[in-house]
Amino acid sequence: GESVGLHLPTLSVQEGDNSIINCAYSNSASDYFIWYKQESGKGPQFIIDIRSNMDKRQGQRVTVLLNKTVKHLSLQIAATQPGDSAVYFCAENRDGNQFYFGTGTSLTVIP
Amino acid sequence: DVKVTQSSRYLVKRTGEKVFLECVQDMDHENMFWYRQDPGLGLRLIYFSYDVKMKEKGDIPEGYSVSREKKERFSLILESASTNQTSMYLCASSLYLGGTEAFFGQGTRLTVV
């Protein structure tokens, strides 16, 4: 499954499938990006980050891709599990001081 | 295990009350932040602090003030609570401004009636 930026805030995938969550950022000068996961009733948790001098970064079951040409960021989750159900936010650092967060995508994993 | 702790999970206050939200971090971070989170609007920065007694306005500071008297503690103050301040409030801390991840507390859900 795949979401498209801020216009499709929900995504449902079957357990075991791969998930792709997308995010469009606004400032071509942004140089650092983070994906956060927020489970119900909890604060956001860091998943993975990427700096603008990279196109791709991999973690455990997660990959972040950065396309600076079109100002697009994506989070890929491999073999999605029920515990991955949460809201996922991208955050961009535009001015060196603070992060700007997207509105988030709600991921639901169907057993 | 790093930790950002917010003093309350849930608060209910009356319109016009002065409200204090407290946040403590144990990571010796210089920088601390207060956000509010509303459906469809994501996280919006209210204030941040890059050192003791230093503060900077974020995107939505109106109706709020902050206090940072000690490095580990950052307080958000609603001078006169209003119903439009009903929201989830999230505190965070980071080692560097903008260049490293921020660690978040569990959030305080404030309801103003």
XYZ file of N, CA and C in Angstrom, chain B:
339
model
N 18.078 4.486 29.844
C 17.006 4.780 28.905
C 16.634 6.259 29.011
N 16.707 6.945 27.895
C 16.433 8.379 27.908
C 14.970 8.640 28.202
N 14.732 9.791 28.836
C 13.362 10.008 29.248
C 12.996 11.488 29.277
N 11.797 11.760 28.728
C 11.161 13.049 28.876
C 9.830 12.778 29.569
N 9.641 13.409 30.694
C 8.466 13.127 31.508
C 7.611 14.370 31.656
N 6.343 14.218 31.324
C 5.391 15.305 31.518
C 4.574 14.995 32.765
N 4.292 16.021 33.532
C 3.770 15.814 34.884
C 2.370 15.219 34.902
N 1.570 15.483 33.881
C 0.198 14.977 33.879
C -0.130 14.349 32.538
N -0.899 13.278 32.542
C -1.392 12.708 31.289
C -2.675 13.397 30.847
N -3.524 13.706 31.832
C -4.810 14.337 31.553
C -5.033 15.474 32.548
N -5.567 16.590 32.006
C -5.923 17.728 32.842
C -7.243 18.288 32.366
N -8.079 18.687 33.310
C -9.306 19.412 32.984
C -9.278 20.714 33.772
N -9.365 21.820 33.062
C -9.309 23.137 33.702
C -10.482 23.987 33.233
N -10.756 25.013 34.011
C -11.858 25.918 33.674
C -11.334 27.119 32.898
N -12.182 27.653 32.078
C -11.860 28.875 31.332
C -11.401 29.971 32.282
N -10.303 30.611 31.941
C -9.780 31.695 32.759
C -8.750 31.271 33.793
N -8.634 29.990 34.043
C -7.634 29.515 34.998
C -6.227 29.671 34.437
N -5.260 29.792 35.331
C -3.852 29.750 34.948
C -3.406 28.300 35.049
N -2.807 27.815 33.979
C -2.471 26.398 33.895
C -0.963 26.229 33.703
N -0.389 25.311 34.445
C 1.033 25.003 34.328
C 1.194 23.569 33.836
N 1.950 23.414 32.754
C 2.326 22.082 32.283
C 3.827 21.945 32.473
N 4.207 20.860 33.153
C 5.616 20.681 33.516
C 6.242 19.568 32.706
N 7.522 19.735 32.399
C 8.263 18.742 31.628
C 9.676 18.641 32.178
N 10.135 17.420 32.346
C 11.488 17.182 32.856
C 12.181 16.177 31.946
N 13.455 16.459 31.623
C 14.245 15.514 30.829
C 15.515 15.153 31.593
N 15.951 13.906 31.375
C 17.106 13.415 32.127
C 18.325 13.193 31.248
N 18.353 13.836 30.069
C 19.411 13.570 29.097
C 20.442 14.694 29.030
N 20.306 15.685 29.905
C 21.220 16.825 29.909
C 21.205 17.578 28.571
N 20.054 17.598 27.928
C 19.917 18.300 26.652
C 19.803 19.800 26.858
N 20.413 20.542 25.934
C 20.327 21.999 25.988
C 18.948 22.499 25.558
N 18.349 21.799 24.613
C 17.170 22.318 23.940
C 15.895 21.603 24.358
N 14.865 22.371 24.614
C 13.582 21.810 24.953
C 12.494 22.548 24.196
N 11.383 21.840 23.965
C 10.328 22.327 23.074
C 8.950 22.028 23.669
N 8.014 22.882 23.354
C 6.610 22.606 23.596
C 5.845 22.690 22.284
N 5.092 21.610 21.999
C 4.236 21.542 20.822
C 2.797 21.320 21.283
N 1.885 21.710 20.416
C 0.519 21.230 20.574
C 0.150 20.436 19.339
N -0.689 19.425 19.567
C -1.059 18.517 18.490
C -2.566 18.486 18.370
N -3.056 18.838 17.195
C -4.486 18.862 16.928
C -4.775 18.063 15.677
N -5.926 17.384 15.635
C -6.258 16.570 14.460
C -6.221 17.396 13.183
N -5.548 16.855 12.178
C -5.489 17.533 10.886
C -4.474 18.646 10.792
N -3.889 19.019 11.932
C -2.917 20.122 11.937
C -1.522 19.652 12.298
N -1.390 18.432 12.745
C -0.075 17.920 13.113
C 0.461 18.571 14.367
N 1.782 18.593 14.485
C 2.443 19.200 15.631
C 2.851 20.625 15.274
N 2.497 21.544 16.130
C 2.870 22.945 15.919
C 3.668 23.440 17.117
N 4.752 24.122 16.825
C 5.663 24.559 17.872
C 5.138 25.818 18.550
N 5.087 25.766 19.877
C 4.615 26.903 20.666
C 5.811 27.763 21.082
N 6.737 27.153 21.793
C 7.961 27.816 22.247
C 9.070 26.780 22.278
N 10.316 27.264 22.212
C 11.438 26.406 22.525
C 12.482 27.176 23.323
N 13.366 26.436 23.916
C 14.413 27.020 24.751
C 15.725 26.333 24.428
N 16.774 27.117 24.208
C 18.074 26.550 23.858
C 19.079 26.641 25.006
N 18.625 27.190 26.137
C 19.505 27.269 27.300
C 18.655 27.704 28.482
N 19.188 27.568 29.663
C 18.475 28.027 30.850
C 18.157 29.510 30.712
N 16.934 29.845 31.028
C 16.403 31.213 30.999
C 16.283 31.791 29.585
N 16.600 31.017 28.564
C 16.464 31.496 27.191
C 15.233 30.855 26.551
N 14.519 31.634 25.759
C 13.331 31.118 25.096
C 13.151 31.815 23.761
N 12.504 31.091 22.859
C 12.188 31.638 21.550
C 10.758 31.261 21.204
N 10.049 32.167 20.555
C 8.691 31.869 20.114
C 8.735 30.905 18.942
N 7.752 30.020 18.955
C 7.555 29.152 17.811
C 6.509 29.745 16.891
N 5.709 28.891 16.314
C 4.728 29.346 15.330
C 3.425 29.850 15.952
N 3.101 29.370 17.150
C 1.810 29.734 17.757
C 1.979 30.103 19.229
N 2.718 31.152 19.564
C 2.980 31.472 20.963
C 1.856 32.221 21.688
N 0.894 32.712 20.938
C -0.128 33.572 21.542
C -0.932 32.807 22.597
N -1.055 33.428 23.769
C -1.806 32.814 24.856
C -0.982 31.906 25.753
N 0.315 31.780 25.420
C 1.215 30.902 26.181
C 2.460 31.669 26.616
N 3.065 31.196 27.685
C 4.395 31.625 28.062
C 5.150 30.398 28.560
N 6.455 30.531 28.737
C 7.265 29.399 29.181
C 8.258 29.873 30.234
N 8.791 28.888 30.933
C 9.800 29.162 31.952
C 10.833 28.050 31.938
N 12.109 28.439 31.952
C 13.191 27.456 32.033
C 14.210 27.977 33.043
N 13.993 27.594 34.287
C 14.869 28.017 35.380
C 16.002 27.024 35.612
N 15.775 25.771 35.242
C 16.798 24.743 35.353
C 16.902 24.008 34.027
N 18.067 23.471 33.753
C 18.313 22.852 32.465
C 17.345 21.711 32.184
N 17.001 20.960 33.194
C 16.205 19.766 32.963
C 14.702 20.025 32.925
N 14.272 21.227 33.231
C 12.840 21.473 33.398
C 12.366 22.625 32.509
N 11.258 22.392 31.832
C 10.692 23.402 30.919
C 9.187 23.416 31.148
N 8.693 24.567 31.532
C 7.281 24.684 31.879
C 6.536 25.508 30.839
N 5.339 25.064 30.528
C 4.436 25.807 29.641
C 3.323 26.374 30.502
N 3.025 27.649 30.301
C 2.031 28.338 31.123
C 0.942 28.901 30.230
N -0.275 28.570 30.559
C -1.424 29.186 29.912
C -1.925 30.246 30.879
N -1.734 31.493 30.541
C -2.013 32.585 31.472
C -3.488 32.644 31.852
N -4.344 32.437 30.883
C -5.793 32.447 31.126
C -6.405 31.463 30.134
N -6.618 30.242 30.593
C -7.006 29.167 29.686
C -8.308 29.482 28.952
N -8.331 29.111 27.683
C -9.543 29.274 26.883
C -9.865 27.943 26.220
N -11.109 27.808 25.791
C -11.551 26.528 25.232
C -10.771 26.163 23.972
N -10.283 27.153 23.232
C -9.523 26.823 22.024
C -8.098 26.359 22.315
N -7.770 26.279 23.589
C -6.490 25.701 23.991
C -6.632 24.243 24.419
N -7.817 23.721 24.284
C -8.023 22.284 24.471
C -7.235 21.551 23.395
N -6.321 20.687 23.823
C -5.421 20.063 22.862
C -4.546 19.031 23.569
N -3.745 18.327 22.765
C -2.671 17.483 23.289
C -1.395 18.311 23.253
N -0.714 18.365 24.391
C 0.531 19.121 24.487
C 1.693 18.154 24.643
N 2.700 18.354 23.809
C 3.864 17.471 23.795
C 5.122 18.266 24.085
N 5.901 17.757 25.009
C 7.200 18.329 25.331
C 8.270 17.472 24.687
N 9.369 18.084 24.261
C 10.469 17.340 23.657
C 11.792 17.979 24.044
N 12.851 17.199 23.915
C 14.185 17.748 24.126
C 15.113 17.206 23.061
N 16.177 17.943 22.779
C 17.162 17.475 21.807
C 18.538 17.989 22.184
N 19.545 17.267 21.701
C 20.920 17.649 21.999
C 21.317 18.897 21.216
N 20.995 18.899 19.924
C 21.300 20.041 19.076
C 20.021 20.564 18.459
N 19.968 21.861 18.198
C 18.795 22.442 17.556
C 18.757 22.010 16.109
N 17.713 21.298 15.722
C 17.461 21.013 14.323
C 18.327 19.950 13.686
N 19.402 19.567 14.323
C 20.322 18.647 13.670
C 20.320 17.246 14.221
N 19.538 17.040 15.264
C 19.421 15.707 15.842
C 17.971 15.471 16.230
N 17.666 14.231 16.464
C 16.294 13.876 16.798
C 15.863 14.526 18.100
N 14.570 14.743 18.191
C 13.970 15.198 19.432
C 13.305 14.010 20.112
N 13.439 13.970 21.428
C 12.805 12.925 22.221
C 11.564 13.528 22.865
N 10.455 12.828 22.746
C 9.177 13.354 23.194
C 8.716 12.712 24.496
N 7.972 13.500 25.261
C 7.231 12.961 26.392
C 5.967 12.271 25.918
N 5.196 11.762 26.866
C 4.005 10.983 26.521
C 2.802 11.867 26.209
N 2.931 13.152 26.467
C 1.842 14.066 26.144
C 0.920 14.338 27.314
N 0.336 15.529 27.313
C -0.691 15.920 28.282
C -1.927 16.325 27.499
N -3.000 15.629 27.744
C -4.250 16.009 27.076
C -4.985 16.983 27.980
N -5.053 18.221 27.537
C -5.693 19.284 28.308
C -7.068 19.585 27.735
N -8.040 19.599 28.620
C -9.393 20.001 28.256
C -9.750 21.240 29.053
N -10.161 22.285 28.350
C -10.588 23.521 29.016
C -12.100 23.637 28.847
N -12.783 23.705 29.997
C -14.255 23.738 29.944
C -14.789 25.097 30.387
